[in-house]
Amino acid sequence: MSRTVGVLLLLAFLGTRSSAWCQSSSAPTSKELRAARVADGRIHIDGHLNETAWATVKAGTDFTQRDPSDGTPASERTEVRVLYSESAIYVGVRAFDSEPRRIISEVARRDRTVQADEISVFFDSYFDRRTAFEFAVNPSGAIRDVYYQDEYTSDISWDPVWEVVTSVDSAGWTAEYRIPLTQLRYDRRGNRWGFQVMRRVQRKSERAYWMPYSKKTSGLASRFGTLTGLDSLSQPVRLELRPYTVSSRRTRKASSVGSYAPPVDTRLSGGGDVKLGLTSNLTLDVTVNPDFGQVEADPSVVNLSAFESYFPEKRPFFVEGSGLFGTYVQQGQVFYSRRIGRSPQSGAAPPPNGSVEIPDQTRIIGAAKLTGKKVRGFNVGLVSVMTAQEKALLRDSAGNVSGDSPVEPLTHYLVGRLEKDFRNGSNTVGAMITGVNRKLTPELRFLRSSSYVGVADGVHRWANGTYALRWNIAGSDIRGSRAAITAAQRSSFRYYQRPDARHTDLDTSRTELSGWTATANFGKETGTWTYWGLASQTSPGFDVNDLGFQFGGDNRDLRVGAGYNHTRPKGVFRDYQISATGWRRWTTGGELIETFFPFVYVGATFKNNWTLMANPMNVDFSRRCITCLRGGPSLRTDPFHAHFLRITTDRRRNIAFGMEGYWNAAFTTGPRAGSVAQTLYWKASETLNGSVTTRYSPSDDPYQYVTARRALDSTRYVLGEIHQKTVYLTNRLNWTVNPKLSFEFYAQPFVSSGSYDNFKQVVDPAAKSLANRFSPLPGFTCGNTGVCSTDYNADGVAEFSFGRPDFRFLQLRSTAVLRWEYRPGSVLFVAWQHGRTGSESNPTFSGFGDFPDILKIRPDNTVLVKANYWVNF
């Protein structure tokens, strides 16, 4: 076993022993608040704390600022009281204000972060010091609810059914909560919960907490106070049903040659979700034929790299509760749920003079998710999903269906997670597995038949969370036909065929590929000064892409860094942070890939509430790019420097601006790229707001990969100098009639063009001198037909040719959604999705002047109406 692996295992072992040698530092005294029991029906939720029970329970007071002056007493008095009954938790908050007329409110749909006063109540009902449920409200009654997993992962899609009413008077404002016990998860044998309350006074940019929560600390739930007196909590029946029906009509451009798409497609379907509380802390979610039509479209992108683009998950079923499955290793995200239900992975050849109709997405037949905390001492999670076999319809010259061809196999996806907490959540050890099994037909033998990944990981904190060691070890195994495993070996994450790689060999007879990765990350995470270090190694065969997202592979990584965090006002600053990081990366064969030092970060908030983020100096020294030639030899690249700056004005104002700029360039002749963006944030009233972002990104890269071809008994790697320009305009509008009824609009016109010249071939990929690294293509010509060719021996016959890769890509993506929560937990969506996409080989670019050309493209429109109905037993 390599020295790196040995070091990682030693660090992991020492971390598991931390509980024995790090007990000298104890946590500060935690504040406590005692809840009182009331009978059901005794509290009327009207925003007025006038029931006798509120006056008889002791209030929590003495809030402490986190912003703007960390650690000082809050400028306004706040009182919080807690009651509970057989079926619910009640929280009453009185927010006194010396200037009640200056209380800032904003009407917003659920889960929108707005620029307004706010009260947030947090429960760590498992009392594990790691998870939390947040219930927030502003004076207008707009609510936000968030589930926090492992302190650092938040789930805004969690939408429990609860109620809160607010009122504003001459003394300030109040919030009166009723949270049903059916919407929380807890161990009914315990009578103590973690508890926190945050109050925001927006005009002062002030956030104050009942339990002091300094900016010098890390974590969230581990910093809560304690709620006591919760004796003999019941275990209510938790069964929720959400059946839905959806009707949609899609119109799009007529079929092109070789492919078919119905110009009008009308559908009516239905399905539903079931949530069953097996115990007070174990929940089963089941969905049948889920529909995600109201989800906002992904942003446009032009990807010229060897790797796929990453888009975040937006579908509610997969987002809710995803924190438990959010396991990362150094080179990958182990569970990337967008693999489920994606577009078919295969195409199909049309019949002679005919066409083929390929489904846009893979249908999810059904999915189940089991999650729980402190189930016999363990945190558990299980996801099981089945997706359908999809077939392309083959049509003859008359448009009639003449047959079909499989393009996606019947597939089962499985994810399992198990965790164990020690020392009140300070230490955690966990394990995770993912599995993909496909029922392949002969036409789909090029796909992998199965894929499995196993991970063991842990977090070990000590000295009240000041220090932490995080580690993970993972292994992967994929199986399939020779064609499938050969394709895996040739993929951009490993390039086994690379001729100068001495540690990998392409084996076309293999039907299985396995690999591993390991990482250890140690750091001081709290205080004015912080520091950290990381060591990791990933073998070439490691692969999580069937159900995860791979960022890289074949990697050894060492990183160190330190930071300074000033949390009190000083001069023009309210607070500021400075950090510097450096790292080096090698292949597992010892080839130096990257030396990055220093990577400097500066962040600051000014007293006028402006913010700044900057990377004033980032330097990457000379390195070897093992992916630039797409399976060819590694290519020497020259040192470059990069810089980034973002400034945002006071977001409390009705008009605010955000401005940012990015620039990188080689110290010598080489790639250079930049980006400039401006965002206008506007608020016309408490109910109407939005933003407009413009971005212009020019770049020039003399080493853009074009093709690799055989000529005169050798492989020739052809590069070109690309001059790319991209511009887009992102528009968002939010109109909230009331917290239950809202309209949202998103639109992004996007144009990107790229023109190529200065085509060259690689002569000596390791040469220090550019003149020795590349040479012009002999006998090179590019005709008006768009075909480029080379004649190496000047015999009048081209050794190879390729199409000129110039392009202009135009796209418009927009979504409009009307959302009405017509009764608690039941929502009606009316959505319109509009898109236009086109491309051409003419690389002309006029910036925003190209946007009218997008409107000349035939649109793709979908209108849908979806209604679900929440039933609680």
PDB file of C-alpha atoms in Angstrom, residues 582-835:
ATOM      1  CA  GLY A 582      -1.958  26.291  -1.688  1.00  0.00           C
ATOM      2  CA  TRP A 583      -2.049  22.833  -3.210  1.00  0.00           C
ATOM      3  CA  ARG A 584      -0.252  20.389  -5.470  1.00  0.00           C
ATOM      4  CA  ARG A 585      -1.753  17.551  -7.481  1.00  0.00           C
ATOM      5  CA  TRP A 586      -0.142  14.566  -9.165  1.00  0.00           C
ATOM      6  CA  THR A 587      -1.382  11.518 -11.010  1.00  0.00           C
ATOM      7  CA  THR A 588      -0.944   8.282  -9.104  1.00  0.00           C
ATOM      8  CA  GLY A 589       1.943   7.665 -11.506  1.00  0.00           C
ATOM      9  CA  GLY A 590       3.745  10.707 -10.088  1.00  0.00           C
ATOM     10  CA  GLU A 591       3.159  13.199 -12.930  1.00  0.00           C
ATOM     11  CA  LEU A 592       2.762  16.739 -11.570  1.00  0.00           C
ATOM     12  CA  ILE A 593      -0.632  18.048 -12.691  1.00  0.00           C
ATOM     13  CA  GLU A 594      -0.938  21.331 -10.829  1.00  0.00           C
ATOM     14  CA  THR A 595       0.848  23.653  -8.400  1.00  0.00           C
ATOM     15  CA  PHE A 596      -1.466  26.388  -7.155  1.00  0.00           C
ATOM     16  CA  PHE A 597      -0.061  28.979  -4.737  1.00  0.00           C
ATOM     17  CA  PRO A 598      -1.137  31.325  -3.426  1.00  0.00           C
ATOM     18  CA  PHE A 599      -4.913  31.209  -3.734  1.00  0.00           C
ATOM     19  CA  VAL A 600      -5.930  34.306  -1.751  1.00  0.00           C
ATOM     20  CA  TYR A 601      -9.497  35.057  -0.677  1.00  0.00           C
ATOM     21  CA  VAL A 602     -10.777  38.295   0.854  1.00  0.00           C
ATOM     22  CA  GLY A 603     -14.336  38.829   2.054  1.00  0.00           C
ATOM     23  CA  ALA A 604     -15.768  41.850   3.847  1.00  0.00           C
ATOM     24  CA  THR A 605     -18.991  43.519   4.930  1.00  0.00           C
ATOM     25  CA  PHE A 606     -18.850  47.295   5.252  1.00  0.00           C
ATOM     26  CA  LYS A 607     -20.713  49.395   7.781  1.00  0.00           C
ATOM     27  CA  ASN A 608     -22.949  50.719   4.992  1.00  0.00           C
ATOM     28  CA  ASN A 609     -23.977  47.073   4.339  1.00  0.00           C
ATOM     29  CA  TRP A 610     -22.056  46.746   1.089  1.00  0.00           C
ATOM     30  CA  THR A 611     -20.251  43.418   0.658  1.00  0.00           C
ATOM     31  CA  LEU A 612     -17.033  42.463  -1.102  1.00  0.00           C
ATOM     32  CA  MET A 613     -15.621  39.139  -2.258  1.00  0.00           C
ATOM     33  CA  ALA A 614     -12.275  38.960  -3.995  1.00  0.00           C
ATOM     34  CA  ASN A 615      -9.520  36.632  -5.111  1.00  0.00           C
ATOM     35  CA  PRO A 616      -6.807  39.254  -5.630  1.00  0.00           C
ATOM     36  CA  MET A 617      -4.046  36.763  -6.426  1.00  0.00           C
ATOM     37  CA  ASN A 618      -4.209  33.198  -7.693  1.00  0.00           C
ATOM     38  CA  VAL A 619      -1.162  31.727  -9.400  1.00  0.00           C
ATOM     39  CA  ASP A 620      -0.950  28.344 -11.101  1.00  0.00           C
ATOM     40  CA  PHE A 621       2.596  27.323 -11.987  1.00  0.00           C
ATOM     41  CA  SER A 622       3.711  25.251 -14.962  1.00  0.00           C
ATOM     42  CA  ARG A 623       1.987  21.877 -15.055  1.00  0.00           C
ATOM     43  CA  ARG A 624       0.954  18.924 -17.217  1.00  0.00           C
ATOM     44  CA  CYS A 625      -2.583  18.672 -18.558  1.00  0.00           C
ATOM     45  CA  ILE A 626      -3.497  14.997 -18.846  1.00  0.00           C
ATOM     46  CA  THR A 627      -6.906  15.663 -20.481  1.00  0.00           C
ATOM     47  CA  CYS A 628      -6.118  18.421 -23.009  1.00  0.00           C
ATOM     48  CA  LEU A 629      -5.420  15.973 -25.851  1.00  0.00           C
ATOM     49  CA  ARG A 630      -8.405  13.721 -25.003  1.00  0.00           C
ATOM     50  CA  GLY A 631      -6.474  10.500 -24.528  1.00  0.00           C
ATOM     51  CA  GLY A 632      -3.254  11.640 -26.116  1.00  0.00           C
ATOM     52  CA  PRO A 633      -0.015  12.380 -24.211  1.00  0.00           C
ATOM     53  CA  SER A 634      -0.022  14.914 -21.386  1.00  0.00           C
ATOM     54  CA  LEU A 635       0.503  18.477 -22.585  1.00  0.00           C
ATOM     55  CA  ARG A 636       2.709  21.019 -20.844  1.00  0.00           C
ATOM     56  CA  THR A 637       0.811  24.224 -20.028  1.00  0.00           C
ATOM     57  CA  ASP A 638       2.259  27.561 -18.981  1.00  0.00           C
ATOM     58  CA  PRO A 639       1.834  29.400 -15.658  1.00  0.00           C
ATOM     59  CA  PHE A 640      -1.161  31.709 -15.364  1.00  0.00           C
ATOM     60  CA  HIS A 641      -2.641  34.156 -12.899  1.00  0.00           C
ATOM     61  CA  ALA A 642      -6.327  34.734 -12.090  1.00  0.00           C
ATOM     62  CA  HIS A 643      -8.285  37.464 -10.322  1.00  0.00           C
ATOM     63  CA  PHE A 644     -11.890  37.874  -9.184  1.00  0.00           C
ATOM     64  CA  LEU A 645     -13.864  40.736  -7.620  1.00  0.00           C
ATOM     65  CA  ARG A 646     -17.523  41.028  -6.607  1.00  0.00           C
ATOM     66  CA  ILE A 647     -19.181  44.032  -4.933  1.00  0.00           C
ATOM     67  CA  THR A 648     -22.825  44.191  -3.860  1.00  0.00           C
ATOM     68  CA  THR A 649     -24.518  47.324  -2.580  1.00  0.00           C
ATOM     69  CA  ASP A 650     -26.987  47.436   0.318  1.00  0.00           C
ATOM     70  CA  ARG A 651     -29.662  44.820  -0.457  1.00  0.00           C
ATOM     71  CA  ARG A 652     -32.031  46.460   2.041  1.00  0.00           C
ATOM     72  CA  ARG A 653     -32.659  49.272  -0.458  1.00  0.00           C
ATOM     73  CA  ASN A 654     -35.383  49.223  -3.079  1.00  0.00           C
ATOM     74  CA  ILE A 655     -32.666  49.405  -5.720  1.00  0.00           C
ATOM     75  CA  ALA A 656     -29.366  47.546  -5.289  1.00  0.00           C
ATOM     76  CA  PHE A 657     -26.549  46.513  -7.586  1.00  0.00           C
ATOM     77  CA  GLY A 658     -24.127  43.629  -7.797  1.00  0.00           C
ATOM     78  CA  MET A 659     -21.006  43.891  -9.942  1.00  0.00           C
ATOM     79  CA  GLU A 660     -18.345  41.268 -10.566  1.00  0.00           C
ATOM     80  CA  GLY A 661     -15.400  40.666 -12.809  1.00  0.00           C
ATOM     81  CA  TYR A 662     -13.094  37.750 -13.482  1.00  0.00           C
ATOM     82  CA  TRP A 663      -9.849  37.564 -15.447  1.00  0.00           C
ATOM     83  CA  ASN A 664      -7.185  34.936 -15.991  1.00  0.00           C
ATOM     84  CA  ALA A 665      -4.241  34.864 -18.365  1.00  0.00           C
ATOM     85  CA  ALA A 666      -0.981  33.056 -18.923  1.00  0.00           C
ATOM     86  CA  PHE A 667       2.166  34.943 -17.942  1.00  0.00           C
ATOM     87  CA  THR A 668       3.432  34.281 -21.474  1.00  0.00           C
ATOM     88  CA  THR A 669       1.503  33.746 -24.691  1.00  0.00           C
ATOM     89  CA  GLY A 670      -1.394  31.486 -23.840  1.00  0.00           C
ATOM     90  CA  PRO A 671      -5.073  31.294 -22.857  1.00  0.00           C
ATOM     91  CA  ARG A 672      -6.843  34.302 -21.461  1.00  0.00           C
ATOM     92  CA  ALA A 673     -10.437  34.652 -20.407  1.00  0.00           C
ATOM     93  CA  GLY A 674     -12.628  37.145 -18.646  1.00  0.00           C
ATOM     94  CA  SER A 675     -16.148  37.768 -17.506  1.00  0.00           C
ATOM     95  CA  VAL A 676     -18.033  40.889 -16.476  1.00  0.00           C
ATOM     96  CA  ALA A 677     -21.499  40.809 -14.917  1.00  0.00           C
ATOM     97  CA  GLN A 678     -23.896  43.313 -13.430  1.00  0.00           C
ATOM     98  CA  THR A 679     -27.062  42.577 -11.485  1.00  0.00           C
ATOM     99  CA  LEU A 680     -29.848  45.012 -10.726  1.00  0.00           C
ATOM    100  CA  TYR A 681     -32.007  44.048  -7.745  1.00  0.00           C
ATOM    101  CA  TRP A 682     -35.281  45.967  -7.547  1.00  0.00           C
ATOM    102  CA  LYS A 683     -38.263  46.080  -5.232  1.00  0.00           C
ATOM    103  CA  ALA A 684     -41.301  48.040  -6.418  1.00  0.00           C
ATOM    104  CA  SER A 685     -43.389  47.227  -3.337  1.00  0.00           C
ATOM    105  CA  GLU A 686     -43.755  44.699  -0.556  1.00  0.00           C
ATOM    106  CA  THR A 687     -45.288  42.297  -3.080  1.00  0.00           C
ATOM    107  CA  LEU A 688     -43.330  42.904  -6.295  1.00  0.00           C
ATOM    108  CA  ASN A 689     -39.574  42.463  -6.827  1.00  0.00           C
ATOM    109  CA  GLY A 690     -37.069  40.966  -9.196  1.00  0.00           C
ATOM    110  CA  SER A 691     -33.590  41.092 -10.658  1.00  0.00           C
ATOM    111  CA  VAL A 692     -31.841  41.475 -14.002  1.00  0.00           C
ATOM    112  CA  THR A 693     -28.343  40.078 -14.616  1.00  0.00           C
ATOM    113  CA  THR A 694     -26.211  40.726 -17.677  1.00  0.00           C
ATOM    114  CA  ARG A 695     -22.983  38.865 -18.336  1.00  0.00           C
ATOM    115  CA  TYR A 696     -20.374  39.171 -21.071  1.00  0.00           C
ATOM    116  CA  SER A 697     -17.561  36.618 -21.249  1.00  0.00           C
ATOM    117  CA  PRO A 698     -14.792  36.839 -23.877  1.00  0.00           C
ATOM    118  CA  SER A 699     -11.984  34.291 -24.084  1.00  0.00           C
ATOM    119  CA  ASP A 700      -9.079  33.396 -26.341  1.00  0.00           C
ATOM    120  CA  ASP A 701      -7.504  29.973 -26.044  1.00  0.00           C
ATOM    121  CA  PRO A 702      -4.716  29.032 -28.517  1.00  0.00           C
ATOM    122  CA  TYR A 703      -4.768  25.403 -27.325  1.00  0.00           C
ATOM    123  CA  GLN A 704      -8.394  24.376 -27.851  1.00  0.00           C
ATOM    124  CA  TYR A 705      -8.607  20.711 -28.827  1.00  0.00           C
ATOM    125  CA  VAL A 706     -10.084  20.121 -32.295  1.00  0.00           C
ATOM    126  CA  THR A 707      -9.415  16.517 -33.338  1.00  0.00           C
ATOM    127  CA  ALA A 708      -6.927  13.639 -33.428  1.00  0.00           C
ATOM    128  CA  ARG A 709      -6.334  11.816 -36.730  1.00  0.00           C
ATOM    129  CA  ARG A 710      -3.966   9.200 -38.133  1.00  0.00           C
ATOM    130  CA  ALA A 711      -1.592  10.476 -40.841  1.00  0.00           C
ATOM    131  CA  LEU A 712       1.630   8.910 -42.160  1.00  0.00           C
ATOM    132  CA  ASP A 713       1.551   6.131 -39.561  1.00  0.00           C
ATOM    133  CA  SER A 714       1.226   8.390 -36.515  1.00  0.00           C
ATOM    134  CA  THR A 715      -1.518  10.133 -34.569  1.00  0.00           C
ATOM    135  CA  ARG A 716      -1.696  13.889 -35.152  1.00  0.00           C
ATOM    136  CA  TYR A 717      -3.269  16.027 -32.421  1.00  0.00           C
ATOM    137  CA  VAL A 718      -4.802  19.163 -33.896  1.00  0.00           C
ATOM    138  CA  LEU A 719      -5.435  22.289 -31.814  1.00  0.00           C
ATOM    139  CA  GLY A 720      -6.872  25.618 -32.833  1.00  0.00           C
ATOM    140  CA  GLU A 721      -7.048  29.086 -31.378  1.00  0.00           C
ATOM    141  CA  ILE A 722     -10.650  29.740 -30.392  1.00  0.00           C
ATOM    142  CA  HIS A 723     -12.034  33.243 -29.974  1.00  0.00           C
ATOM    143  CA  GLN A 724     -15.212  32.766 -27.988  1.00  0.00           C
ATOM    144  CA  LYS A 725     -17.701  35.378 -26.831  1.00  0.00           C
ATOM    145  CA  THR A 726     -20.757  34.725 -24.695  1.00  0.00           C
ATOM    146  CA  VAL A 727     -23.509  37.036 -23.529  1.00  0.00           C
ATOM    147  CA  TYR A 728     -26.691  36.348 -21.623  1.00  0.00           C
ATOM    148  CA  LEU A 729     -29.425  38.172 -19.774  1.00  0.00           C
ATOM    149  CA  THR A 730     -31.121  36.552 -16.765  1.00  0.00           C
ATOM    150  CA  ASN A 731     -34.468  38.003 -15.685  1.00  0.00           C
ATOM    151  CA  ARG A 732     -36.427  37.120 -12.553  1.00  0.00           C
ATOM    152  CA  LEU A 733     -39.738  38.549 -11.417  1.00  0.00           C
ATOM    153  CA  ASN A 734     -41.601  37.662  -8.217  1.00  0.00           C
ATOM    154  CA  TRP A 735     -45.134  38.888  -7.581  1.00  0.00           C
ATOM    155  CA  THR A 736     -46.601  37.685  -4.303  1.00  0.00           C
ATOM    156  CA  VAL A 737     -50.232  38.594  -3.745  1.00  0.00           C
ATOM    157  CA  ASN A 738     -50.044  36.929  -0.342  1.00  0.00           C
ATOM    158  CA  PRO A 739     -47.885  34.140   1.129  1.00  0.00           C
ATOM    159  CA  LYS A 740     -50.298  31.570  -0.362  1.00  0.00           C
ATOM    160  CA  LEU A 741     -50.587  33.012  -3.880  1.00  0.00           C
ATOM    161  CA  SER A 742     -47.566  33.936  -5.996  1.00  0.00           C
ATOM    162  CA  PHE A 743     -46.327  34.294  -9.561  1.00  0.00           C
ATOM    163  CA  GLU A 744     -42.706  33.779 -10.608  1.00  0.00           C
ATOM    164  CA  PHE A 745     -41.091  34.365 -13.970  1.00  0.00           C
ATOM    165  CA  TYR A 746     -37.626  33.347 -15.178  1.00  0.00           C
ATOM    166  CA  ALA A 747     -36.145  34.004 -18.628  1.00  0.00           C
ATOM    167  CA  GLN A 748     -32.607  33.771 -19.980  1.00  0.00           C
ATOM    168  CA  PRO A 749     -31.693  34.611 -23.592  1.00  0.00           C
ATOM    169  CA  PHE A 750     -28.209  33.245 -24.302  1.00  0.00           C
ATOM    170  CA  VAL A 751     -25.807  33.645 -27.229  1.00  0.00           C
ATOM    171  CA  SER A 752     -22.324  32.167 -27.597  1.00  0.00           C
ATOM    172  CA  SER A 753     -20.101  32.163 -30.669  1.00  0.00           C
ATOM    173  CA  GLY A 754     -16.680  30.700 -31.346  1.00  0.00           C
ATOM    174  CA  SER A 755     -14.376  31.230 -34.304  1.00  0.00           C
ATOM    175  CA  TYR A 756     -11.182  29.202 -34.884  1.00  0.00           C
ATOM    176  CA  ASP A 757      -7.915  30.092 -36.553  1.00  0.00           C
ATOM    177  CA  ASN A 758      -4.181  29.383 -36.174  1.00  0.00           C
ATOM    178  CA  PHE A 759      -4.633  25.618 -36.405  1.00  0.00           C
ATOM    179  CA  LYS A 760      -1.544  23.683 -35.289  1.00  0.00           C
ATOM    180  CA  GLN A 761      -0.327  20.206 -34.425  1.00  0.00           C
ATOM    181  CA  VAL A 762       1.416  18.990 -31.297  1.00  0.00           C
ATOM    182  CA  VAL A 763       5.062  18.167 -31.969  1.00  0.00           C
ATOM    183  CA  ASP A 764       6.590  17.747 -28.511  1.00  0.00           C
ATOM    184  CA  PRO A 765       3.913  17.974 -25.775  1.00  0.00           C
ATOM    185  CA  ALA A 766       6.521  18.243 -22.990  1.00  0.00           C
ATOM    186  CA  ALA A 767       8.662  21.002 -24.555  1.00  0.00           C
ATOM    187  CA  LYS A 768       9.222  24.152 -22.491  1.00  0.00           C
ATOM    188  CA  SER A 769       9.283  26.396 -25.558  1.00  0.00           C
ATOM    189  CA  LEU A 770       6.046  27.057 -27.408  1.00  0.00           C
ATOM    190  CA  ALA A 771       7.952  26.960 -30.691  1.00  0.00           C
ATOM    191  CA  ASN A 772       9.103  23.419 -29.937  1.00  0.00           C
ATOM    192  CA  ARG A 773       5.753  22.312 -28.534  1.00  0.00           C
ATOM    193  CA  PHE A 774       3.667  23.052 -31.641  1.00  0.00           C
ATOM    194  CA  SER A 775       4.098  23.506 -35.377  1.00  0.00           C
ATOM    195  CA  PRO A 776       1.775  24.600 -38.222  1.00  0.00           C
ATOM    196  CA  LEU A 777      -0.152  21.928 -40.084  1.00  0.00           C
ATOM    197  CA  PRO A 778       1.630  21.128 -43.382  1.00  0.00           C
ATOM    198  CA  GLY A 779      -0.370  21.833 -46.487  1.00  0.00           C
ATOM    199  CA  PHE A 780      -3.295  23.098 -44.446  1.00  0.00           C
ATOM    200  CA  THR A 781      -6.303  24.651 -46.189  1.00  0.00           C
ATOM    201  CA  CYS A 782      -9.818  25.604 -45.081  1.00  0.00           C
ATOM    202  CA  GLY A 783     -12.188  26.066 -48.008  1.00  0.00           C
ATOM    203  CA  ASN A 784     -15.462  27.951 -48.277  1.00  0.00           C
ATOM    204  CA  THR A 785     -17.300  24.673 -47.788  1.00  0.00           C
ATOM    205  CA  GLY A 786     -16.207  24.617 -44.143  1.00  0.00           C
ATOM    206  CA  VAL A 787     -13.963  21.578 -44.635  1.00  0.00           C
ATOM    207  CA  CYS A 788     -10.317  21.822 -43.506  1.00  0.00           C
ATOM    208  CA  SER A 789      -7.648  19.439 -44.803  1.00  0.00           C
ATOM    209  CA  THR A 790      -3.925  18.735 -44.598  1.00  0.00           C
ATOM    210  CA  ASP A 791      -1.469  17.490 -47.215  1.00  0.00           C
ATOM    211  CA  TYR A 792       1.647  16.428 -45.307  1.00  0.00           C
ATOM    212  CA  ASN A 793       3.714  15.197 -48.248  1.00  0.00           C
ATOM    213  CA  ALA A 794       2.491  17.766 -50.794  1.00  0.00           C
ATOM    214  CA  ASP A 795       1.252  15.068 -53.185  1.00  0.00           C
ATOM    215  CA  GLY A 796      -2.073  16.753 -53.758  1.00  0.00           C
ATOM    216  CA  VAL A 797      -3.956  14.177 -51.642  1.00  0.00           C
ATOM    217  CA  ALA A 798      -5.147  15.176 -48.165  1.00  0.00           C
ATOM    218  CA  GLU A 799      -4.038  12.829 -45.375  1.00  0.00           C
ATOM    219  CA  PHE A 800      -7.086  13.819 -43.341  1.00  0.00           C
ATOM    220  CA  SER A 801      -9.796  16.470 -43.164  1.00  0.00           C
ATOM    221  CA  PHE A 802     -12.212  17.815 -40.582  1.00  0.00           C
ATOM    222  CA  GLY A 803     -15.095  20.236 -40.448  1.00  0.00           C
ATOM    223  CA  ARG A 804     -14.275  23.763 -39.392  1.00  0.00           C
ATOM    224  CA  PRO A 805     -15.569  23.918 -35.797  1.00  0.00           C
ATOM    225  CA  ASP A 806     -16.853  27.521 -35.870  1.00  0.00           C
ATOM    226  CA  PHE A 807     -20.248  27.924 -34.220  1.00  0.00           C
ATOM    227  CA  ARG A 808     -22.933  30.269 -33.016  1.00  0.00           C
ATOM    228  CA  PHE A 809     -25.344  28.919 -30.404  1.00  0.00           C
ATOM    229  CA  LEU A 810     -28.582  30.711 -29.545  1.00  0.00           C
ATOM    230  CA  GLN A 811     -31.033  29.743 -26.837  1.00  0.00           C
ATOM    231  CA  LEU A 812     -33.903  31.104 -24.794  1.00  0.00           C
ATOM    232  CA  ARG A 813     -35.163  29.293 -21.727  1.00  0.00           C
ATOM    233  CA  SER A 814     -38.020  30.635 -19.656  1.00  0.00           C
ATOM    234  CA  THR A 815     -40.462  29.436 -17.023  1.00  0.00           C
ATOM    235  CA  ALA A 816     -43.549  31.116 -15.569  1.00  0.00           C
ATOM    236  CA  VAL A 817     -45.252  29.532 -12.553  1.00  0.00           C
ATOM    237  CA  LEU A 818     -48.431  30.540 -10.731  1.00  0.00           C
ATOM    238  CA  ARG A 819     -48.552  28.859  -7.322  1.00  0.00           C
ATOM    239  CA  TRP A 820     -51.642  28.823  -5.102  1.00  0.00           C
ATOM    240  CA  GLU A 821     -51.745  26.982  -1.781  1.00  0.00           C
ATOM    241  CA  TYR A 822     -55.523  26.758  -1.710  1.00  0.00           C
ATOM    242  CA  ARG A 823     -55.539  24.860   1.589  1.00  0.00           C
ATOM    243  CA  PRO A 824     -52.725  23.877   3.997  1.00  0.00           C
ATOM    244  CA  GLY A 825     -50.382  21.484   2.188  1.00  0.00           C
ATOM    245  CA  SER A 826     -52.422  21.472  -1.051  1.00  0.00           C
ATOM    246  CA  VAL A 827     -51.072  23.395  -4.043  1.00  0.00           C
ATOM    247  CA  LEU A 828     -52.259  24.295  -7.529  1.00  0.00           C
ATOM    248  CA  PHE A 829     -49.575  25.031 -10.145  1.00  0.00           C
ATOM    249  CA  VAL A 830     -50.148  26.646 -13.528  1.00  0.00           C
ATOM    250  CA  ALA A 831     -46.860  26.657 -15.446  1.00  0.00           C
ATOM    251  CA  TRP A 832     -45.665  27.794 -18.863  1.00  0.00           C
ATOM    252  CA  GLN A 833     -42.312  26.592 -20.173  1.00  0.00           C
ATOM    253  CA  HIS A 834     -40.979  28.317 -23.274  1.00  0.00           C
ATOM    254  CA  GLY A 835     -37.786  27.506 -25.145  1.00  0.00           C
TER     255      GLY A 835
END
